[in-house]
Coordinates of C-alpha atoms in Angstrom, one line a residue:
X1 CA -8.7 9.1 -8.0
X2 CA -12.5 9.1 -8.2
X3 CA -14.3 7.7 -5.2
X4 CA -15.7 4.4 -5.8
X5 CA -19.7 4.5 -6.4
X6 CA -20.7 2.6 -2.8
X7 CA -24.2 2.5 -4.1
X8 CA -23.8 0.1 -7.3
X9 CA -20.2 -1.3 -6.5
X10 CA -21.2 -5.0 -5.7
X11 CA -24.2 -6.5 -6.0
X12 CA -26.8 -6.6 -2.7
X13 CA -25.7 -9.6 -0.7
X14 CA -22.1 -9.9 -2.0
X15 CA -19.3 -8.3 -0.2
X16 CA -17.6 -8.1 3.2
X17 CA -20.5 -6.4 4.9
X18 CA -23.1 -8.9 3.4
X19 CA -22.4 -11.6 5.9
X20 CA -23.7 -9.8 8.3
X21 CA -26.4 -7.4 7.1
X22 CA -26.9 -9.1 3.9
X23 CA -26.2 -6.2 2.1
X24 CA -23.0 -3.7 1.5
X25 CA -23.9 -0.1 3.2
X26 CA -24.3 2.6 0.4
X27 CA -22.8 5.9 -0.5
X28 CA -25.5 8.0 1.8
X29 CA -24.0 5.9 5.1
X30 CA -20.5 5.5 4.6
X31 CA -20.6 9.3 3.1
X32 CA -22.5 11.0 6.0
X33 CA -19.9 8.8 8.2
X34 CA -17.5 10.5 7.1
X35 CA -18.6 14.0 6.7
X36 CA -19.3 13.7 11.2
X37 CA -16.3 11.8 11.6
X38 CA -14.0 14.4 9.8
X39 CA -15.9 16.8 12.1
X40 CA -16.1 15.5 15.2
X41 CA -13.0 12.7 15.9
X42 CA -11.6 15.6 17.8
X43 CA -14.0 14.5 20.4
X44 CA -14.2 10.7 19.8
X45 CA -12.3 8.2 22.2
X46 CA -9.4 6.2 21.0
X47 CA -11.5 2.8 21.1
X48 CA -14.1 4.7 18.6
X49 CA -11.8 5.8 16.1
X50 CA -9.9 2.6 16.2
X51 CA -13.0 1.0 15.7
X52 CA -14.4 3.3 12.3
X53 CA -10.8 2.7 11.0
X54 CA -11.3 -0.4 10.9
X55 CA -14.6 -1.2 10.2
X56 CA -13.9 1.1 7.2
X57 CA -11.4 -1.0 5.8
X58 CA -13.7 -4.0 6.5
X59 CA -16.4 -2.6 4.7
X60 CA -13.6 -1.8 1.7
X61 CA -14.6 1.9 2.1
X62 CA -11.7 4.6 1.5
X63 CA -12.7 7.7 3.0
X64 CA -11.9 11.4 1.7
X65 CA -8.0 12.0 2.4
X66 CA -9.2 15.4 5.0
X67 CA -10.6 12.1 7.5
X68 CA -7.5 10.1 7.3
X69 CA -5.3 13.2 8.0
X70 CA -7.7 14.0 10.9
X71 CA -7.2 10.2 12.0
X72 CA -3.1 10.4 11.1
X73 CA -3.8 14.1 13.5
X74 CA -5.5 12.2 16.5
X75 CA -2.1 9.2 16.6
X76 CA 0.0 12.2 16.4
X77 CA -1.7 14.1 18.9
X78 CA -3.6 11.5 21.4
X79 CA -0.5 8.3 20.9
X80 CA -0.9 8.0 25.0
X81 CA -4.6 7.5 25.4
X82 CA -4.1 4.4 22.3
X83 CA -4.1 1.1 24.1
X84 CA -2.7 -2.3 22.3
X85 CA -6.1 -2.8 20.7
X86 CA -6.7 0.9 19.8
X87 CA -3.4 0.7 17.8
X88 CA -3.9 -3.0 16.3
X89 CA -7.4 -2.2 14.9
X90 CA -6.4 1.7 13.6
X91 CA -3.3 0.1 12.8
X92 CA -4.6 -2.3 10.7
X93 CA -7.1 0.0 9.0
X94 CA -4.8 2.3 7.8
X95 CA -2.4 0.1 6.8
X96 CA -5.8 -1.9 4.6
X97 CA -6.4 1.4 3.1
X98 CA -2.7 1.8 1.6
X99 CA -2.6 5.4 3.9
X100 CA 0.9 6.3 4.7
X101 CA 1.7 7.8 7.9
X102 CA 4.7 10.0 8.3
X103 CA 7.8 8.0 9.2
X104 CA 8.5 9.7 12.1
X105 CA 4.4 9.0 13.7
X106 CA 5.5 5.6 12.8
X107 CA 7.8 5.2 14.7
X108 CA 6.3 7.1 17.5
X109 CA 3.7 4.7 17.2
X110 CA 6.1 1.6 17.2
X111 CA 7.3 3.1 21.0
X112 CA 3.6 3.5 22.3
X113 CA 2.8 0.2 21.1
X114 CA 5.8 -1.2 22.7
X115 CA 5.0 -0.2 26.1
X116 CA 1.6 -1.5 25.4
X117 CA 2.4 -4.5 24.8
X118 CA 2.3 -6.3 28.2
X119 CA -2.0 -6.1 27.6
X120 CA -1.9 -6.8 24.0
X121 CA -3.1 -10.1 23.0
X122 CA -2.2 -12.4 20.5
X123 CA -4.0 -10.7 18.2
X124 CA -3.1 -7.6 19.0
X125 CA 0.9 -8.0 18.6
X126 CA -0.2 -10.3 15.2
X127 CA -2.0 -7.1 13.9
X128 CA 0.5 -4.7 14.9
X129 CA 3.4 -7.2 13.8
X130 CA 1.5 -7.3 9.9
X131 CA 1.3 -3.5 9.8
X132 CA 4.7 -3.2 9.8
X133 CA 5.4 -6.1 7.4
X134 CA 3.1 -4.8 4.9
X135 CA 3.9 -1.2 4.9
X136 CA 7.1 -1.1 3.0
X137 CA 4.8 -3.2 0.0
X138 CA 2.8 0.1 -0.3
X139 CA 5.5 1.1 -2.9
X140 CA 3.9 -2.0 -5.0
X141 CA 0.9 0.6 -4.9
X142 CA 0.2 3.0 -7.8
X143 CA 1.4 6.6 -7.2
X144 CA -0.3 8.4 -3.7
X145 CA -3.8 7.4 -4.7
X146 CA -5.1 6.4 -1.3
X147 CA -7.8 3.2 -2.3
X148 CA -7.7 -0.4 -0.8
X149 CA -4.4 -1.4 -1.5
X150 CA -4.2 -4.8 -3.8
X151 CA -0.9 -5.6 -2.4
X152 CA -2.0 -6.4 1.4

């Protein structure tokens, strides 16, 4: 589906970034964002990506499917540098943004965040523990667009 136009989809001091800024950050921000991400997250730590993930889905932003496979690519390829938080917040994102990791990384993740657990917090497990819940809903979702999914 169409990316959603940033610029003129809510009005300035309405949305979930408006609390904070008092206004929603526009296409030029969230679109440069990702354009370094989807080059660079190579070199990014684990508490950085986690972090984007989730501010992402925060902010309601959906980025281009080639930075969520290169995010999906860093859990598949970095699972052991991921602490509890890492995998709550990225965790959380992902599962925000209706994007739907292969069943096999998910389980792989389930393991990591297993022997995590023991410096998770409350939070953290909480997080984690919705992920899973909410993931099977995605069919509820319509086809594999990948936008902020109405069922979580």
């Amino acid at each position: 589906g169409a990316r959603p136009d940033h610029a003129t989809a809510r009005v300035a001091g309405e949305g979930p970034a408006a609390n904070h800024l008092g206004h929603t950050p526009g296409a030029d921000l969230l679109d440069v964002s990702d354009e370094v991400m989807t080059v660079k997250i190579a070199t990014y730590s684990t508490f950085n990506i986690s972090h984007i993930v989730w501010a992402y889905a925060k902010l309601e932003h959906v980025p281009d499917r080639p930075l969520l496979e290169k995010c999906d690519e860093a859990l598949a390829t970095r699972l052991e540098e991921f602490n509890s938080q890492d995998f709550s917040q990225v965790l959380w994102g992902l599962t925000k943004m209706a994007y739907r990791l292969e069943p096999g990384l998910l389980a792989r993740i389930e393991q990591a965040f297993v022997r995590t657990v023991d410096s998770a917090t409350d939070q953290d497990v909480a997080l984690v523990m919705w992920a899973f819940v909410i993931y099977p809903s995605f069919a509820n979702c319509a086809g594999d667009a990948v936008d902020v999914c109405d069922c979580v």
